[in-house]
Amino acid sequence: MAIAAVSTSATQSMTGADRLCDALLAHDVDVCFANPGTSEMHFVAALDRQPRMRCILGLFEGVVTGAADGYARMRDKPAATLLHLGPGLANGLANMHNARRAHSPMINIVGDHAVEHLPLDSPLTSDIDSLARPMSRWVRRIGDPSRIDHDVAEAWAQSMAPGISTLILPADMAWNEHVYGSDLAHGKRLPQTPLEQETVARIGAAIRAKRKVVLLLTGAALRERPLWIADSIRRATGVEIYAQGTNGRIERGRGRAPIAKLPMTHDGGGALLRDTDMLVLIGAKEPVAFFAYPNRPGRLAPPSCEIVRLAGPDQDLVQALEWLADEAGAQVERISDVPAATAVPTSGGALSVDAVNRLVAARLPEQAIICDEALTSSGFFELSYDAPAHDYLQITGGAIGIGIPMAAGAAVACPGRKVINLQADGSGMYTVQGLWTHARENLDVLTIVFSNRSYATLWGEMSKVGAQTPGRNAQRMLQLDQPELGWTKLAAGLGVEASRVTTVSEFSRALDAALARRGPYLIEAMV
Amino acid sequence: MAIAAVSTSATQSMTGADRLCDALLAHDVDVCFANPGTSEMHFVAALDRQPRMRCILGLFEGVVTGAADGYARMRDKPAATLLHLGPGLANGLANMHNARRAHSPMINIVGDHAVEHLPLDSPLTSDIDSLARPMSRWVRRIGDPSRIDHDVAEAWAQSMAPGISTLILPADMAWNEHVYGSDLAHGKRLPQTPLEQETVARIGAAIRAKRKVVLLLTGAALRERPLWIADSIRRATGVEIYAQGTNGRIERGRGRAPIAKLPMTHDGGGALLRDTDMLVLIGAKEPVAFFAYPNRPGRLAPPSCEIVRLAGPDQDLVQALEWLADEAGAQVERISDVPAATAVPTSGGALSVDAVNRLVAARLPEQAIICDEALTSSGFFELSYDAPAHDYLQITGGAIGIGIPMAAGAAVACPGRKVINLQADGSGMYTVQGLWTHARENLDVLTIVFSNRSYATLWGEMSKVGAQTPGRNAQRMLQLDQPELGWTKLAAGLGVEASRVTTVSEFSRALDAALARRGPYLIEAMV
């Protein structure tokens, strides 16, 4: 990695923790989602000396890493996280998994015991390096205080590649003082692999030969401009375009080219791809089924389909689309040819998932940010192409419990914008503590809980495995009633105002009221 | 490992999941703490066909593994856990870390994608094996359906060694049918390393030479009989005895020999050991400081102290004490020579941590089980030697968030006994979802939350690192007010009745009422 030097104040003695903090700020990493412990207190003290760093507490580490993911998706740069030893890291891994699948940049600072203390195997000792690796792109244990700024520079560069960088900070590396020079290392972005013009030509030839070509997009290809490029290619040539099944962020709504997501099922995505001759991956992976089922193929494209990787997530996806538009002779125009959405009911009886999603889509504030962990209560995305312009963030890695934290991170990233989290109830429970962070930071987040009192996904799966009449054990593992979760009480206990609604009219009124105010609110929608 | 054959019904065709379930039951593993997902549905269906298996849902995996730990501590045998892929395992790791430090047996069943699906890297794919290893004694990926009962037999034997066994179950290993023979493999306990008589003689010689000898006990040495043996050695010879700083379970109260825990600090345990000539480890590890501090030694015993390992956690600790008693010529007698506890105030003004602990110790029901995650609100243990006979379980690995789950597991293990969880508020938030399991299973658990609205441990640590006046960032990371956590509302939202008390009188009345009822209850003690 190329590293440039940034001139700071004169040579001075400071702790490694202070140097680490300076180095993060030098890379414009100025938000730290934190759940610190004893071994990180010198770093906490260093953060305390740097008011430019905004420190945001999560009451559980899954909140911390999920918030860092939401922040990164909206800002295209990493936040820092501060995690306490192996168990603290472990608690944050599930949402790191989602961040990894969203290609989000993130820089984890994980405290560890002092170097001499580590072999004593005191109770909180664990193998942090091994725990970090599966979810990290890059892991380093800080071992030379004089190189801390270089470690941060590389952590930053690796995170922008993009991916998750984990820096393990032994306590003595934080507390020891050193005399540092006036230069501070600054990371440079890793060089991108160049695109291959011959791949573009190959795709162009297939299009001209009237073969059935499908473009599969994710990552930066799902922002406003590249989406219009892709849509223009579609209109000019007849190729089909889809977003990957799960994506970190889609710029969506009126003024943006509509795009469907390719369902990650054999009956869904597999059927759509049935006669495809060439599948072009633009940041995306080859589409596969989310889960395996007996006697069902895992790959969704037919065996005869040629799969062409035009660009990977570490390449320039916008340029890839521009080259392809040129090759295909497509003029880039912003022409939406989809019909307007159907009318929305605003009153009536029992509340349904569909009514919630339609009302939210219709009433969406301009430039809202949607976080979608609705799972079996989903349906918003299909309606949202015709909603006001917004950003759409979804669970990417299937590790449930991202919604509430991701909403927190998105709200920190974009203070002027309303964040709406569409939240399944079972999933919301994994990181319910994040509501407290909504309240503590007075974040402008509306959480809408689809309360169906079950792991509804799993009831569907139970029938697929041929269980006719689920017995006591299955019911005890899949039902969330007995007792019912009381989301308004949970929210109140965490400092967030809330209301429970059971009819369309009630939801409509509650939604209007929630959108008219700023700050955190929760609607428990009984569906 | 030696494996015996258990005869079952005749040869039959069944799924791997059914075989796995049968094999667990054959080892008397009949409780499964679960948080299943799609890839485990065939195993869920198999559990559903076996009413003998008690399946208990946790709404977060830290609840699942913490409950399995609490269960194992009280029953000296493993429960099974059911976890969903890498993220589900990751969420359970922190409390596995505590279980590992408590030497608790546990058998994790972690679902994974079908073998052919795994290389497709669908979104929920991660490196489960690597995630499992740091906290497991033994990890195996099931790869041969015909050997599932052997895999379970070995998992069981390894868990009884003791430790954590993790079995990774690919979905197709669960769903495929096989014809199984009528014999079911049964694990045999691993052979224990024999004790060394010459070590016993060496310790005896030191005692006779009037050297200062300290016995440090943990694990099975902290049950009623071995504690009396150790105490008898103490009375006969003048050796000092301590329990390790953290222990899985101590049999405690009237009728049991009182024992102090050796504090894991330089000023605490280090001072107590200052002139020790020989430190004898009986199941225990060499005592070290919980955390490192600049210019403080990590080892608590002085460098001149001879450290003798009489028995490790995998050896027969009771026999070790018996041999040592013989060697020292100590007659085993049950003579308590400590004074009775002081009187307990039952009325008065503002509630203090001390008042809560004194009242709980005084009112403790016979054969209660105490779970202690009070941290800075601790003090119960020191008072409890004179309380009615009870079991004392504490956080062992420093991974906060064990209290509520461990109480659930202990209550499942011992249905006739009152469980009282002494819970710090910040730590309780990590696995607050466990209260729902208390309600769902109608467990006889009283949770007493010490509400001090801060990470009080860390405020103490901040002053140690020399931060005079904490600024905004430190306050934002260490204070839990703004907003205050509302524990009665949280409990209500999770189906548990609760009350908030602010005075000694109120607490006294609430405690009496809570002890007079059965089933879950929570007292929020404002201290």
mmCIF file of C-alpha atoms in Angstrom, chain B residues 56-294:
data_model
loop_
_atom_site.group_PDB
_atom_site.id
_atom_site.type_symbol
_atom_site.label_atom_id
_atom_site.label_comp_id
_atom_site.label_asym_id
_atom_site.label_seq_id
_atom_site.Cartn_x
_atom_site.Cartn_y
_atom_site.Cartn_z
ATOM 1 C CA ILE B 56 -36.587 -24.310 25.123
ATOM 2 C CA LEU B 57 -36.497 -21.261 22.882
ATOM 3 C CA GLY B 58 -34.197 -18.311 23.477
ATOM 4 C CA LEU B 59 -34.887 -15.144 21.489
ATOM 5 C CA PHE B 60 -31.149 -14.598 21.082
ATOM 6 C CA GLU B 61 -28.333 -17.139 21.013
ATOM 7 C CA GLY B 62 -26.534 -15.691 24.037
ATOM 8 C CA VAL B 63 -29.604 -16.747 25.994
ATOM 9 C CA VAL B 64 -29.308 -20.251 24.573
ATOM 10 C CA THR B 65 -25.658 -20.846 25.451
ATOM 11 C CA GLY B 66 -25.868 -19.056 28.806
ATOM 12 C CA ALA B 67 -28.841 -21.211 29.765
ATOM 13 C CA ALA B 68 -26.985 -24.362 28.724
ATOM 14 C CA ASP B 69 -24.139 -23.255 30.999
ATOM 15 C CA GLY B 70 -26.450 -22.683 33.965
ATOM 16 C CA TYR B 71 -28.100 -26.052 33.364
ATOM 17 C CA ALA B 72 -24.764 -27.862 33.190
ATOM 18 C CA ARG B 73 -23.436 -26.221 36.344
ATOM 19 C CA MET B 74 -26.398 -27.572 38.308
ATOM 20 C CA ARG B 75 -26.711 -30.973 36.660
ATOM 21 C CA ASP B 76 -23.076 -31.863 35.889
ATOM 22 C CA LYS B 77 -24.136 -32.985 32.449
ATOM 23 C CA PRO B 78 -24.563 -31.231 29.127
ATOM 24 C CA ALA B 79 -27.648 -29.755 27.589
ATOM 25 C CA ALA B 80 -27.741 -29.483 23.819
ATOM 26 C CA THR B 81 -27.938 -26.139 22.106
ATOM 27 C CA LEU B 82 -29.316 -25.579 18.617
ATOM 28 C CA LEU B 83 -27.761 -22.668 16.727
ATOM 29 C CA HIS B 84 -28.297 -21.336 13.213
ATOM 30 C CA LEU B 85 -25.161 -21.241 11.066
ATOM 31 C CA GLY B 86 -22.131 -19.019 11.703
ATOM 32 C CA PRO B 87 -23.947 -15.881 12.883
ATOM 33 C CA GLY B 88 -26.084 -17.899 15.299
ATOM 34 C CA LEU B 89 -22.973 -19.555 16.673
ATOM 35 C CA ALA B 90 -21.212 -16.173 16.864
ATOM 36 C CA ASN B 91 -24.053 -14.722 18.929
ATOM 37 C CA GLY B 92 -23.639 -17.593 21.382
ATOM 38 C CA LEU B 93 -19.848 -17.393 21.725
ATOM 39 C CA ALA B 94 -19.624 -14.893 24.595
ATOM 40 C CA ASN B 95 -21.557 -17.114 26.955
ATOM 41 C CA MET B 96 -19.713 -20.173 25.653
ATOM 42 C CA HIS B 97 -16.614 -18.322 26.772
ATOM 43 C CA ASN B 98 -18.069 -18.123 30.284
ATOM 44 C CA ALA B 99 -19.044 -21.801 30.137
ATOM 45 C CA ARG B 100 -15.536 -22.731 29.040
ATOM 46 C CA ARG B 101 -14.107 -20.879 32.046
ATOM 47 C CA ALA B 102 -16.634 -22.643 34.294
ATOM 48 C CA HIS B 103 -15.613 -26.056 32.887
ATOM 49 C CA SER B 104 -19.248 -26.665 31.973
ATOM 50 C CA PRO B 105 -20.148 -29.540 29.686
ATOM 51 C CA MET B 106 -22.151 -28.434 26.624
ATOM 52 C CA ILE B 107 -23.009 -29.941 23.237
ATOM 53 C CA ASN B 108 -23.685 -27.401 20.494
ATOM 54 C CA ILE B 109 -25.503 -28.474 17.366
ATOM 55 C CA VAL B 110 -24.770 -25.819 14.738
ATOM 56 C CA GLY B 111 -26.588 -26.080 11.445
ATOM 57 C CA ASP B 112 -24.797 -25.448 8.179
ATOM 58 C CA HIS B 113 -25.689 -25.449 4.520
ATOM 59 C CA ALA B 114 -25.865 -28.744 2.676
ATOM 60 C CA VAL B 115 -22.457 -30.002 1.567
ATOM 61 C CA GLU B 116 -22.975 -29.188 -2.123
ATOM 62 C CA HIS B 117 -24.417 -25.782 -1.304
ATOM 63 C CA LEU B 118 -21.497 -24.644 0.816
ATOM 64 C CA PRO B 119 -19.044 -23.784 -2.013
ATOM 65 C CA LEU B 120 -21.709 -21.566 -3.619
ATOM 66 C CA ASP B 121 -21.113 -19.080 -0.783
ATOM 67 C CA SER B 122 -24.751 -18.037 -0.435
ATOM 68 C CA PRO B 123 -25.276 -15.037 1.854
ATOM 69 C CA LEU B 124 -25.460 -16.894 5.161
ATOM 70 C CA THR B 125 -22.279 -18.872 4.513
ATOM 71 C CA SER B 126 -19.348 -18.358 6.866
ATOM 72 C CA ASP B 127 -16.425 -20.305 8.270
ATOM 73 C CA ILE B 128 -18.253 -22.027 11.125
ATOM 74 C CA ASP B 129 -15.365 -24.309 12.041
ATOM 75 C CA SER B 130 -13.009 -21.373 12.627
ATOM 76 C CA LEU B 131 -15.639 -19.494 14.625
ATOM 77 C CA ALA B 132 -16.295 -22.524 16.825
ATOM 78 C CA ARG B 133 -12.741 -23.484 17.717
ATOM 79 C CA PRO B 134 -11.675 -20.672 20.086
ATOM 80 C CA MET B 135 -14.484 -21.424 22.559
ATOM 81 C CA SER B 136 -14.794 -25.196 22.005
ATOM 82 C CA ARG B 137 -12.789 -28.047 23.424
ATOM 83 C CA TRP B 138 -13.759 -30.202 20.472
ATOM 84 C CA VAL B 139 -15.254 -29.436 17.040
ATOM 85 C CA ARG B 140 -16.497 -31.876 14.447
ATOM 86 C CA ARG B 141 -18.321 -31.414 11.151
ATOM 87 C CA ILE B 142 -20.674 -34.316 10.537
ATOM 88 C CA GLY B 143 -19.663 -35.860 7.247
ATOM 89 C CA ASP B 144 -20.849 -39.447 7.313
ATOM 90 C CA PRO B 145 -24.523 -40.040 8.156
ATOM 91 C CA SER B 146 -23.827 -43.613 9.222
ATOM 92 C CA ARG B 147 -21.495 -42.329 11.946
ATOM 93 C CA ILE B 148 -23.782 -39.710 13.506
ATOM 94 C CA ASP B 149 -24.272 -41.718 16.689
ATOM 95 C CA HIS B 150 -20.497 -42.092 17.015
ATOM 96 C CA ASP B 151 -20.061 -38.347 16.541
ATOM 97 C CA VAL B 152 -22.578 -37.708 19.315
ATOM 98 C CA ALA B 153 -20.895 -40.284 21.558
ATOM 99 C CA GLU B 154 -17.582 -38.510 21.175
ATOM 100 C CA ALA B 155 -19.154 -35.076 21.579
ATOM 101 C CA TRP B 156 -20.676 -36.278 24.829
ATOM 102 C CA ALA B 157 -17.427 -37.812 26.109
ATOM 103 C CA GLN B 158 -15.473 -34.659 25.283
ATOM 104 C CA SER B 159 -18.094 -32.470 26.937
ATOM 105 C CA MET B 160 -17.810 -34.519 30.145
ATOM 106 C CA ALA B 161 -14.023 -34.117 30.135
ATOM 107 C CA PRO B 162 -15.296 -31.324 30.800
ATOM 108 C CA GLY B 163 -15.706 -28.810 27.994
ATOM 109 C CA ILE B 164 -17.686 -27.566 25.055
ATOM 110 C CA SER B 165 -18.313 -29.871 22.104
ATOM 111 C CA THR B 166 -19.499 -28.358 18.851
ATOM 112 C CA LEU B 167 -21.071 -30.563 16.204
ATOM 113 C CA ILE B 168 -21.641 -28.890 12.848
ATOM 114 C CA LEU B 169 -24.639 -30.401 11.069
ATOM 115 C CA PRO B 170 -24.859 -29.785 7.304
ATOM 116 C CA ALA B 171 -28.504 -29.678 6.242
ATOM 117 C CA ASP B 172 -28.222 -32.714 3.966
ATOM 118 C CA MET B 173 -26.690 -34.761 6.777
ATOM 119 C CA ALA B 174 -29.907 -33.971 8.650
ATOM 120 C CA TRP B 175 -32.387 -34.603 5.877
ATOM 121 C CA ASN B 176 -30.939 -37.686 4.168
ATOM 122 C CA GLU B 177 -32.440 -41.043 5.129
ATOM 123 C CA HIS B 178 -30.298 -44.026 5.997
ATOM 124 C CA VAL B 179 -30.869 -47.541 7.202
ATOM 125 C CA TYR B 180 -29.441 -47.715 10.684
ATOM 126 C CA GLY B 181 -28.614 -50.807 12.667
ATOM 127 C CA SER B 182 -30.228 -51.524 15.984
ATOM 128 C CA ASP B 183 -27.154 -50.540 18.009
ATOM 129 C CA LEU B 184 -26.560 -46.969 19.046
ATOM 130 C CA ALA B 185 -23.019 -45.929 19.982
ATOM 131 C CA HIS B 186 -22.636 -44.747 23.549
ATOM 132 C CA GLY B 187 -19.729 -42.613 24.690
ATOM 133 C CA LYS B 188 -17.622 -43.565 27.664
ATOM 134 C CA ARG B 189 -16.014 -40.934 29.806
ATOM 135 C CA LEU B 190 -12.418 -40.211 28.906
ATOM 136 C CA PRO B 191 -9.956 -41.773 31.370
ATOM 137 C CA GLN B 192 -8.843 -39.312 34.050
ATOM 138 C CA THR B 193 -5.167 -38.618 34.490
ATOM 139 C CA PRO B 194 -4.210 -40.354 37.753
ATOM 140 C CA LEU B 195 -3.121 -38.207 40.677
ATOM 141 C CA GLU B 196 0.512 -38.354 41.724
ATOM 142 C CA GLN B 197 1.131 -39.566 45.263
ATOM 143 C CA GLU B 198 4.553 -37.942 45.261
ATOM 144 C CA THR B 199 3.001 -34.506 44.732
ATOM 145 C CA VAL B 200 0.830 -35.139 47.767
ATOM 146 C CA ALA B 201 3.912 -36.118 49.745
ATOM 147 C CA ARG B 202 5.726 -32.962 48.654
ATOM 148 C CA ILE B 203 2.858 -30.792 49.868
ATOM 149 C CA GLY B 204 2.718 -32.743 53.119
ATOM 150 C CA ALA B 205 6.412 -32.140 53.651
ATOM 151 C CA ALA B 206 5.980 -28.407 53.149
ATOM 152 C CA ILE B 207 3.104 -28.357 55.635
ATOM 153 C CA ARG B 208 5.135 -30.288 58.207
ATOM 154 C CA ALA B 209 8.052 -27.923 57.652
ATOM 155 C CA LYS B 210 5.714 -25.087 58.692
ATOM 156 C CA ARG B 211 6.091 -23.376 55.357
ATOM 157 C CA LYS B 212 3.153 -21.112 54.447
ATOM 158 C CA VAL B 213 0.970 -23.257 52.227
ATOM 159 C CA VAL B 214 -2.174 -22.051 50.420
ATOM 160 C CA LEU B 215 -4.688 -24.377 48.741
ATOM 161 C CA LEU B 216 -6.542 -22.866 45.790
ATOM 162 C CA LEU B 217 -9.727 -24.730 44.839
ATOM 163 C CA THR B 218 -12.245 -24.652 42.040
ATOM 164 C CA GLY B 219 -14.639 -26.927 40.147
ATOM 165 C CA ALA B 220 -15.799 -30.065 41.911
ATOM 166 C CA ALA B 221 -13.600 -29.184 44.907
ATOM 167 C CA LEU B 222 -16.152 -26.521 45.857
ATOM 168 C CA ARG B 223 -18.993 -28.927 46.609
ATOM 169 C CA GLU B 224 -20.070 -29.696 50.165
ATOM 170 C CA ARG B 225 -17.926 -32.735 50.989
ATOM 171 C CA PRO B 226 -14.602 -31.657 49.442
ATOM 172 C CA LEU B 227 -15.031 -28.220 51.020
ATOM 173 C CA TRP B 228 -15.253 -29.864 54.440
ATOM 174 C CA ILE B 229 -12.164 -31.923 53.629
ATOM 175 C CA ALA B 230 -10.255 -28.789 52.664
ATOM 176 C CA ASP B 231 -11.497 -26.973 55.736
ATOM 177 C CA SER B 232 -10.490 -29.872 57.945
ATOM 178 C CA ILE B 233 -6.980 -29.759 56.473
ATOM 179 C CA ARG B 234 -6.958 -26.050 57.245
ATOM 180 C CA ARG B 235 -7.975 -26.540 60.862
ATOM 181 C CA ALA B 236 -5.528 -29.413 61.354
ATOM 182 C CA THR B 237 -2.495 -27.809 59.734
ATOM 183 C CA GLY B 238 -2.899 -24.053 59.438
ATOM 184 C CA VAL B 239 -2.793 -24.009 55.635
ATOM 185 C CA GLU B 240 -4.980 -21.332 54.102
ATOM 186 C CA ILE B 241 -7.712 -22.230 51.644
ATOM 187 C CA TYR B 242 -9.292 -20.093 48.972
ATOM 188 C CA ALA B 243 -11.643 -20.615 46.101
ATOM 189 C CA GLN B 244 -10.365 -19.390 42.763
ATOM 190 C CA GLY B 245 -11.391 -15.835 41.822
ATOM 191 C CA THR B 246 -14.180 -17.110 39.577
ATOM 192 C CA ASN B 247 -15.864 -20.504 39.814
ATOM 193 C CA GLY B 248 -18.690 -22.325 38.113
ATOM 194 C CA ARG B 249 -20.474 -23.342 41.303
ATOM 195 C CA ILE B 250 -19.912 -23.255 45.046
ATOM 196 C CA GLU B 251 -22.040 -25.125 47.566
ATOM 197 C CA ARG B 252 -22.488 -22.466 50.151
ATOM 198 C CA GLY B 253 -24.291 -21.385 53.309
ATOM 199 C CA ARG B 254 -25.022 -23.000 56.636
ATOM 200 C CA GLY B 255 -23.878 -26.614 56.835
ATOM 201 C CA ARG B 256 -21.106 -25.984 54.330
ATOM 202 C CA ALA B 257 -17.522 -25.013 55.113
ATOM 203 C CA PRO B 258 -17.121 -21.298 54.421
ATOM 204 C CA ILE B 259 -14.456 -20.334 51.920
ATOM 205 C CA ALA B 260 -13.301 -16.987 50.591
ATOM 206 C CA LYS B 261 -12.583 -16.297 46.929
ATOM 207 C CA LEU B 262 -9.089 -15.076 46.110
ATOM 208 C CA PRO B 263 -9.565 -11.614 44.575
ATOM 209 C CA MET B 264 -8.036 -11.321 41.110
ATOM 210 C CA THR B 265 -6.219 -8.081 41.806
ATOM 211 C CA HIS B 266 -2.725 -7.235 42.867
ATOM 212 C CA ASP B 267 -3.968 -5.355 45.948
ATOM 213 C CA GLY B 268 -6.435 -8.118 46.811
ATOM 214 C CA GLY B 269 -5.238 -11.595 45.973
ATOM 215 C CA GLY B 270 -1.649 -10.449 45.574
ATOM 216 C CA ALA B 271 -1.593 -9.084 49.127
ATOM 217 C CA LEU B 272 -3.179 -12.252 50.546
ATOM 218 C CA LEU B 273 -0.537 -14.417 48.893
ATOM 219 C CA ARG B 274 2.375 -12.155 49.799
ATOM 220 C CA ASP B 275 4.375 -14.517 52.048
ATOM 221 C CA THR B 276 3.182 -17.760 50.567
ATOM 222 C CA ASP B 277 5.863 -20.416 50.166
ATOM 223 C CA MET B 278 3.767 -22.992 48.330
ATOM 224 C CA LEU B 279 0.567 -22.521 46.383
ATOM 225 C CA VAL B 280 -1.312 -25.754 45.701
ATOM 226 C CA LEU B 281 -3.667 -25.778 42.718
ATOM 227 C CA ILE B 282 -6.663 -28.113 43.075
ATOM 228 C CA GLY B 283 -8.539 -27.752 39.809
ATOM 229 C CA ALA B 284 -7.487 -24.125 39.814
ATOM 230 C CA LYS B 285 -5.186 -22.154 37.565
ATOM 231 C CA GLU B 286 -2.300 -20.083 38.818
ATOM 232 C CA PRO B 287 -3.940 -16.896 40.125
ATOM 233 C CA VAL B 288 -3.402 -13.831 37.967
ATOM 234 C CA ALA B 289 -4.809 -10.334 37.801
ATOM 235 C CA PHE B 290 -8.063 -10.100 35.877
ATOM 236 C CA PHE B 291 -6.632 -7.199 33.870
ATOM 237 C CA ALA B 292 -3.124 -5.864 33.384
ATOM 238 C CA TYR B 293 -2.108 -2.421 34.629
ATOM 239 C CA PRO B 294 1.080 -0.497 33.877
#
